[in-house]
PDB file of C-alpha atoms in Angstrom:
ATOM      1  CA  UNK A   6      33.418  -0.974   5.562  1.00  0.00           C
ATOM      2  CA  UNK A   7      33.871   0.172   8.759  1.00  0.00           C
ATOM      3  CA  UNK A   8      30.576   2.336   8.557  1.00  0.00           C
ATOM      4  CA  UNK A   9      28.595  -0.415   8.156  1.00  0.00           C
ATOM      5  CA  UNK A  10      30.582  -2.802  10.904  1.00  0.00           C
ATOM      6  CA  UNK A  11      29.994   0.169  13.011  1.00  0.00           C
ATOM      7  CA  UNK A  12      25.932   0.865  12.597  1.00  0.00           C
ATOM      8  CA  UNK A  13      25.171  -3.136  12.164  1.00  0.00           C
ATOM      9  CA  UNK A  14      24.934  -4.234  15.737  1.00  0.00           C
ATOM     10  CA  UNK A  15      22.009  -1.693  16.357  1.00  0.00           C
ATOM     11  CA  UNK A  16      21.055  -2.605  12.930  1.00  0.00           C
ATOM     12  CA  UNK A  17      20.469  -6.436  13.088  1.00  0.00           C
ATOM     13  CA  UNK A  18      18.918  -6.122  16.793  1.00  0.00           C
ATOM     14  CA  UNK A  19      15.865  -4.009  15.425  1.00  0.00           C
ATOM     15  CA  UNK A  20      15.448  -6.053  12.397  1.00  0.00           C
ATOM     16  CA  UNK A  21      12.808  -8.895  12.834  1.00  0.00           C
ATOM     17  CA  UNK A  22      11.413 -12.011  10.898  1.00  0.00           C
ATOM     18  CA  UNK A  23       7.517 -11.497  10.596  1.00  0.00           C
ATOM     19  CA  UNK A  24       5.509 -15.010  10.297  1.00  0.00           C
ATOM     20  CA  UNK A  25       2.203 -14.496   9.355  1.00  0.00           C
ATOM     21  CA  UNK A  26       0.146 -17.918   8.193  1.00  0.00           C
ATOM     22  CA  UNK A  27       2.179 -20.085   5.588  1.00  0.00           C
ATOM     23  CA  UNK A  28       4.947 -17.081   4.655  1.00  0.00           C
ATOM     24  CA  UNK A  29       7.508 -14.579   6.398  1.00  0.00           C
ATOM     25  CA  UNK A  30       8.677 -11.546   5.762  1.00  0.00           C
ATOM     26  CA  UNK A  31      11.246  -9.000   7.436  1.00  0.00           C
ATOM     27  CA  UNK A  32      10.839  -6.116   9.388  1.00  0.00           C
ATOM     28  CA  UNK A  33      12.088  -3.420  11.301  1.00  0.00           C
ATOM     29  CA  UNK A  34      11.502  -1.793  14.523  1.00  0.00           C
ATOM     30  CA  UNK A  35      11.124   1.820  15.287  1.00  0.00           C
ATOM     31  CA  UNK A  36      10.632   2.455  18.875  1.00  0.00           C
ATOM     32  CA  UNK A  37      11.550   0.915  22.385  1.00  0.00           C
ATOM     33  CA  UNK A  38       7.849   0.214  22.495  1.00  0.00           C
ATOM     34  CA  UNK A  39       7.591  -2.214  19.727  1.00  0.00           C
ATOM     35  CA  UNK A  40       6.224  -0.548  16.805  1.00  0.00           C
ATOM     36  CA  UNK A  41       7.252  -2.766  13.653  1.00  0.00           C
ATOM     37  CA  UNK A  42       7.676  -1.312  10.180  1.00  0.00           C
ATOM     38  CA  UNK A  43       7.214  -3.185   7.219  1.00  0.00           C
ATOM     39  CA  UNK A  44       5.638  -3.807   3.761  1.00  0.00           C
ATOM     40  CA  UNK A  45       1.797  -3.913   3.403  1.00  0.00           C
ATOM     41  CA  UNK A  46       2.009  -7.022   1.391  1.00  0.00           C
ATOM     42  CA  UNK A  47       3.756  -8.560   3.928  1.00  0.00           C
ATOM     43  CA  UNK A  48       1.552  -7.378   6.999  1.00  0.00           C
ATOM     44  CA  UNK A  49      -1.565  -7.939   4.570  1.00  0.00           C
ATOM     45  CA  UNK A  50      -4.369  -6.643   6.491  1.00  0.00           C
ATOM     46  CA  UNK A  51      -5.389  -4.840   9.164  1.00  0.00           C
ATOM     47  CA  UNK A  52      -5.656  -7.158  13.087  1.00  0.00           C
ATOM     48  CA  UNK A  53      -3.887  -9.750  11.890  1.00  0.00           C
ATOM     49  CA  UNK A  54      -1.941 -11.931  14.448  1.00  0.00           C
ATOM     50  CA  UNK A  55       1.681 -12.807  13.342  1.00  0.00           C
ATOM     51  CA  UNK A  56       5.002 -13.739  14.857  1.00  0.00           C
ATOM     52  CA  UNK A  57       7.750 -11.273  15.047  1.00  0.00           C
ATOM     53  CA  UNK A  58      10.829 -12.954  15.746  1.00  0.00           C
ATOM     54  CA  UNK A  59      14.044 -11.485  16.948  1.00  0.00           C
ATOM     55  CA  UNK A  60      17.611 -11.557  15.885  1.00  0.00           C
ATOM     56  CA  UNK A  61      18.084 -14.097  19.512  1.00  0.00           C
ATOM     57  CA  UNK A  62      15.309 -16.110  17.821  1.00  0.00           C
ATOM     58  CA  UNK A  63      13.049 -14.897  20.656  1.00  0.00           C
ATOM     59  CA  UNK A  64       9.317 -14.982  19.289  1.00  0.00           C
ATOM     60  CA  UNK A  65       6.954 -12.575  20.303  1.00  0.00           C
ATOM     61  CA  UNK A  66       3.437 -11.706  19.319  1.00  0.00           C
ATOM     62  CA  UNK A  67       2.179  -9.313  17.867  1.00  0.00           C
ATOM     63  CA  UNK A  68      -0.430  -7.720  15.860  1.00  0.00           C
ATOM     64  CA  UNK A  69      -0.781  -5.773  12.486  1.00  0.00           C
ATOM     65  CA  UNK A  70      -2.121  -2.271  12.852  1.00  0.00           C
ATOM     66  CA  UNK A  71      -2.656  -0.563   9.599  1.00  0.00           C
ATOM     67  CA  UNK A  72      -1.495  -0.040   5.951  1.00  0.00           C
ATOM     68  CA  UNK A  73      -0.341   2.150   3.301  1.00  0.00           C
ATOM     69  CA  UNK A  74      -1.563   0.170   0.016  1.00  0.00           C
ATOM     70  CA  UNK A  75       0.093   2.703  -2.359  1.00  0.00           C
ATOM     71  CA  UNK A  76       3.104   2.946  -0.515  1.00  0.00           C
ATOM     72  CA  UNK A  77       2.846  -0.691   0.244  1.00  0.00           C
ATOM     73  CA  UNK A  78       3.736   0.513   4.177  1.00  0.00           C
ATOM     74  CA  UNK A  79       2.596  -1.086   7.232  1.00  0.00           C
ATOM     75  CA  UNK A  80       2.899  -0.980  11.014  1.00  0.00           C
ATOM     76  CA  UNK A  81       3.047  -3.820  13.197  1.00  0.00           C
ATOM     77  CA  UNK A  82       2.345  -4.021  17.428  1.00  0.00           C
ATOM     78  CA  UNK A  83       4.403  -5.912  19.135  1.00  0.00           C
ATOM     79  CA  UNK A  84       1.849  -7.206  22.135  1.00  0.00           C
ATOM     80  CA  UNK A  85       4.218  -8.417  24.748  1.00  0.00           C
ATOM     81  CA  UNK A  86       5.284  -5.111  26.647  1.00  0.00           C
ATOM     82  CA  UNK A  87       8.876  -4.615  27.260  1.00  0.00           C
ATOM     83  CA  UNK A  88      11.808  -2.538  25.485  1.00  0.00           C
ATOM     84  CA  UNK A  89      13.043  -3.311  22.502  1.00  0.00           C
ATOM     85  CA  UNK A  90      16.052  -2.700  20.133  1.00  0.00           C
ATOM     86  CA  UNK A  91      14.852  -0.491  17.532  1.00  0.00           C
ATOM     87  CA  UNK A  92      15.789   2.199  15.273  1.00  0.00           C
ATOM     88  CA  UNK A  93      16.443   5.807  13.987  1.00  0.00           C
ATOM     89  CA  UNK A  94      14.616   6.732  10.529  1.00  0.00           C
ATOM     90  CA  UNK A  95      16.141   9.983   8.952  1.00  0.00           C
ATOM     91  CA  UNK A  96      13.440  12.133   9.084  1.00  0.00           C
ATOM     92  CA  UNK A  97      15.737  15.061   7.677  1.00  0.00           C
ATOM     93  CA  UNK A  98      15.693  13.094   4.735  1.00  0.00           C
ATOM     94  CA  UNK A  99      19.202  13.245   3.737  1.00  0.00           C
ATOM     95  CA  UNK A 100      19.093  10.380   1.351  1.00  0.00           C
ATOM     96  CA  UNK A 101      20.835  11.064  -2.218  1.00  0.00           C
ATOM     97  CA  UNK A 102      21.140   9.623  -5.567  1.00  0.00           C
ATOM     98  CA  UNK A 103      24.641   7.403  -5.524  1.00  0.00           C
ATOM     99  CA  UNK A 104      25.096   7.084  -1.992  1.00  0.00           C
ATOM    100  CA  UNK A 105      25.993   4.337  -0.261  1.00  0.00           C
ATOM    101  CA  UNK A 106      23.126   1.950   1.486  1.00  0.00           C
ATOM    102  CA  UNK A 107      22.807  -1.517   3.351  1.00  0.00           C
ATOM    103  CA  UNK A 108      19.923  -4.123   3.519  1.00  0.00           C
ATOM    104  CA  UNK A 109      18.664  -6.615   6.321  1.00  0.00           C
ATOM    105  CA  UNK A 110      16.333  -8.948   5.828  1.00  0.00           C
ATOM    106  CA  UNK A 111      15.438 -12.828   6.513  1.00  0.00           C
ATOM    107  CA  UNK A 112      15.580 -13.758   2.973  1.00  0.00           C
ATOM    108  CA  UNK A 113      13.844 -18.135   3.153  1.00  0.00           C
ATOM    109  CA  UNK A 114      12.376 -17.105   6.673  1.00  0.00           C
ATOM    110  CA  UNK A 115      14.369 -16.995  10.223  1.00  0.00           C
ATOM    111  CA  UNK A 116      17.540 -18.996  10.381  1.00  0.00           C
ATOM    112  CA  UNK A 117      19.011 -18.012  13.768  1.00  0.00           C
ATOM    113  CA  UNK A 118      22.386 -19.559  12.772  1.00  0.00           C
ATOM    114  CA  UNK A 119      22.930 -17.346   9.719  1.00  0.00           C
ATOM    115  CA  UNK A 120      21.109 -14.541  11.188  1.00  0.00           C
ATOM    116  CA  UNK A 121      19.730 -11.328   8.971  1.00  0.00           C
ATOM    117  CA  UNK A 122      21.357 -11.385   5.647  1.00  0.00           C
ATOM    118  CA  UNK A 123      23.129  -8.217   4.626  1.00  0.00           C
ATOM    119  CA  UNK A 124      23.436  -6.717   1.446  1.00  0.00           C
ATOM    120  CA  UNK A 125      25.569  -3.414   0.522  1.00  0.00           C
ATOM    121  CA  UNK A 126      24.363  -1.191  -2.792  1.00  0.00           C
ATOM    122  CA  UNK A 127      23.940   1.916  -3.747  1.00  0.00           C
ATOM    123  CA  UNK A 128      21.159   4.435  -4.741  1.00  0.00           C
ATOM    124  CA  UNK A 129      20.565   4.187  -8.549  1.00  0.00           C
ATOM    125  CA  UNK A 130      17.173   5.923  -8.828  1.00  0.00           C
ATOM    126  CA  UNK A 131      14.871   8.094  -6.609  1.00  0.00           C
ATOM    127  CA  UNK A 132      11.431   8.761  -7.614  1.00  0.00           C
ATOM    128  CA  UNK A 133       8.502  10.917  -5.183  1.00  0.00           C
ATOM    129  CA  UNK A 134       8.186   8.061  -2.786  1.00  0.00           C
ATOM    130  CA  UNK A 135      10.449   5.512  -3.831  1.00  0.00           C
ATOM    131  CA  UNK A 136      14.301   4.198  -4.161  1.00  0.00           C
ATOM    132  CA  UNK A 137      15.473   1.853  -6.280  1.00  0.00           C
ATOM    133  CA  UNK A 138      18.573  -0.097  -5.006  1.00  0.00           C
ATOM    134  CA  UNK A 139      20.978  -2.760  -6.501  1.00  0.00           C
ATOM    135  CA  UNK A 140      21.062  -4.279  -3.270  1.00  0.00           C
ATOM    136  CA  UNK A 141      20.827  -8.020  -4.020  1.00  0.00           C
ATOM    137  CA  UNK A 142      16.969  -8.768  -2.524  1.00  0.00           C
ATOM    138  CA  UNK A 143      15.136 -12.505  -2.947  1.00  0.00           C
ATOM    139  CA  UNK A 144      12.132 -13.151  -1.894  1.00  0.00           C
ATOM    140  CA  UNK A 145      11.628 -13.107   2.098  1.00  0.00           C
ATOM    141  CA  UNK A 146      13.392  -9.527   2.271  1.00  0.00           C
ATOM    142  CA  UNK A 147      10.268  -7.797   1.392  1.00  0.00           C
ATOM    143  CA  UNK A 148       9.049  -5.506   4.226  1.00  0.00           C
ATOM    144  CA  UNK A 149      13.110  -5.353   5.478  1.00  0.00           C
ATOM    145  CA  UNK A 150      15.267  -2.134   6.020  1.00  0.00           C
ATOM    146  CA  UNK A 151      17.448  -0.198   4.159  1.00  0.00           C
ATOM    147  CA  UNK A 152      19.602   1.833   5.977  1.00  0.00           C
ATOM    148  CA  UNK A 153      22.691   4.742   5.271  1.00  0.00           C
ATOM    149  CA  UNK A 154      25.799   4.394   6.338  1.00  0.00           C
ATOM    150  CA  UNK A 155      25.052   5.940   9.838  1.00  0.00           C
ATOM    151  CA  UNK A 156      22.444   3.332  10.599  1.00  0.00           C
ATOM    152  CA  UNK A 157      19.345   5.407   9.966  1.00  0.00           C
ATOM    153  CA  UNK A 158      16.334   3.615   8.207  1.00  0.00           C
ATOM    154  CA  UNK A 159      15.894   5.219   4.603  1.00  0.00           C
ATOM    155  CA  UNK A 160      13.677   3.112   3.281  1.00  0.00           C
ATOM    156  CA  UNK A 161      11.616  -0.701   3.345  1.00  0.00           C
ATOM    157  CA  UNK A 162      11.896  -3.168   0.681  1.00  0.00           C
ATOM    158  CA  UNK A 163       9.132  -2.961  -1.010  1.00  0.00           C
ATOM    159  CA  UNK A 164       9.304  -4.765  -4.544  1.00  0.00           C
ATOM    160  CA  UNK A 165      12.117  -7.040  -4.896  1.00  0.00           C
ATOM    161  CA  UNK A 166      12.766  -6.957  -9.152  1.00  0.00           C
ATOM    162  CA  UNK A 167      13.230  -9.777 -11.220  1.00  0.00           C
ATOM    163  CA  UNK A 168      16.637  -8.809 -11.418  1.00  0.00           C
ATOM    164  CA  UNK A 169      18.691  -9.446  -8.366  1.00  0.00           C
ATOM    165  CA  UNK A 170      19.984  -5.708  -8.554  1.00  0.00           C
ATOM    166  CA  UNK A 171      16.532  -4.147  -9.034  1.00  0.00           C
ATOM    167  CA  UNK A 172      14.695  -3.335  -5.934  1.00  0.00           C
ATOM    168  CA  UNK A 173      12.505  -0.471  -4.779  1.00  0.00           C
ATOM    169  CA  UNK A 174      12.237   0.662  -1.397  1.00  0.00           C
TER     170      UNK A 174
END
């Protein structure tokens, strides 16, 4: 418990709503710059305008970059310069089976009053390029973050299962 009250401050400020046409989805970003990570299916294409929205509920636009179909990965631009909260991935890839995890997203699109929804779960698969959670995900979360107990991005909800408990990241 008080890993997670600990890393969720930084945690919630880099997480975003993404509004793109009639849908949202979550993201995450990943430098000061404003370099948004989230699901393909979410970003769908390639020069796309959408809305990143903030945890404040400021909006911002931006622009999607490029995407990782098989790995249903994507990168969003935010285009309004400034600095942004963002975060740390583990890129020593320290992730194991059975540890601990947490999940942000904007489950029903941005609600500034409830804020990013969080979920706590563990690891209960890991395949090449993929974890499966049983982090509670509903539609809306796809794209989102998962993070370890220090705060570090693991992972981006990719598939949300028709189980509650079933997601892969």
């Amino acid at each position: 418990q008080k890993a997670v009250e600990h890393s969720l401050p930084k945690a919630r400020a880099a997480t975003v709503c993404i509004e793109i046409k009639d849908g949202s989805g979550t993201g995450v970003i990943v430098s000061e710059d404003g370099l948004v990570l989230t699901a393909a299916h979410v970003a769908t294409g390639v020069k796309k305008k959408v809305t990143v929205i903030l945890e404040d509920g400021t909006r911002l636009k931006a622009e999607t970059l490029g995407l990782v179909a098989d790995k249903d990965a994507a990168m969003i631009r935010i285009l309004e310069k400034g600095t942004y909260p963002f975060v740390e991935m583990d890129r020593a890839d320290t992730t194991r089976l059975g540890d601990w995890v947490f999940s942000l997203g904007h489950s029903g699109g941005f609600d500034k009053e409830r804020g990013s929804v969080v979920r706590l779960g563990r690891l209960v698969r890991i395949a090449s390029s993929t974890f499966q959670s049983d982090c509670m995900l509903i539609g809306g979360d796809s794209g989102g973050p998962l993070f370890d107990l220090s705060g570090k991005l693991v992972g981006i909800h990719s598939r949300v299962g028709q189980q509650l408990q079933v997601n892969m990241h």
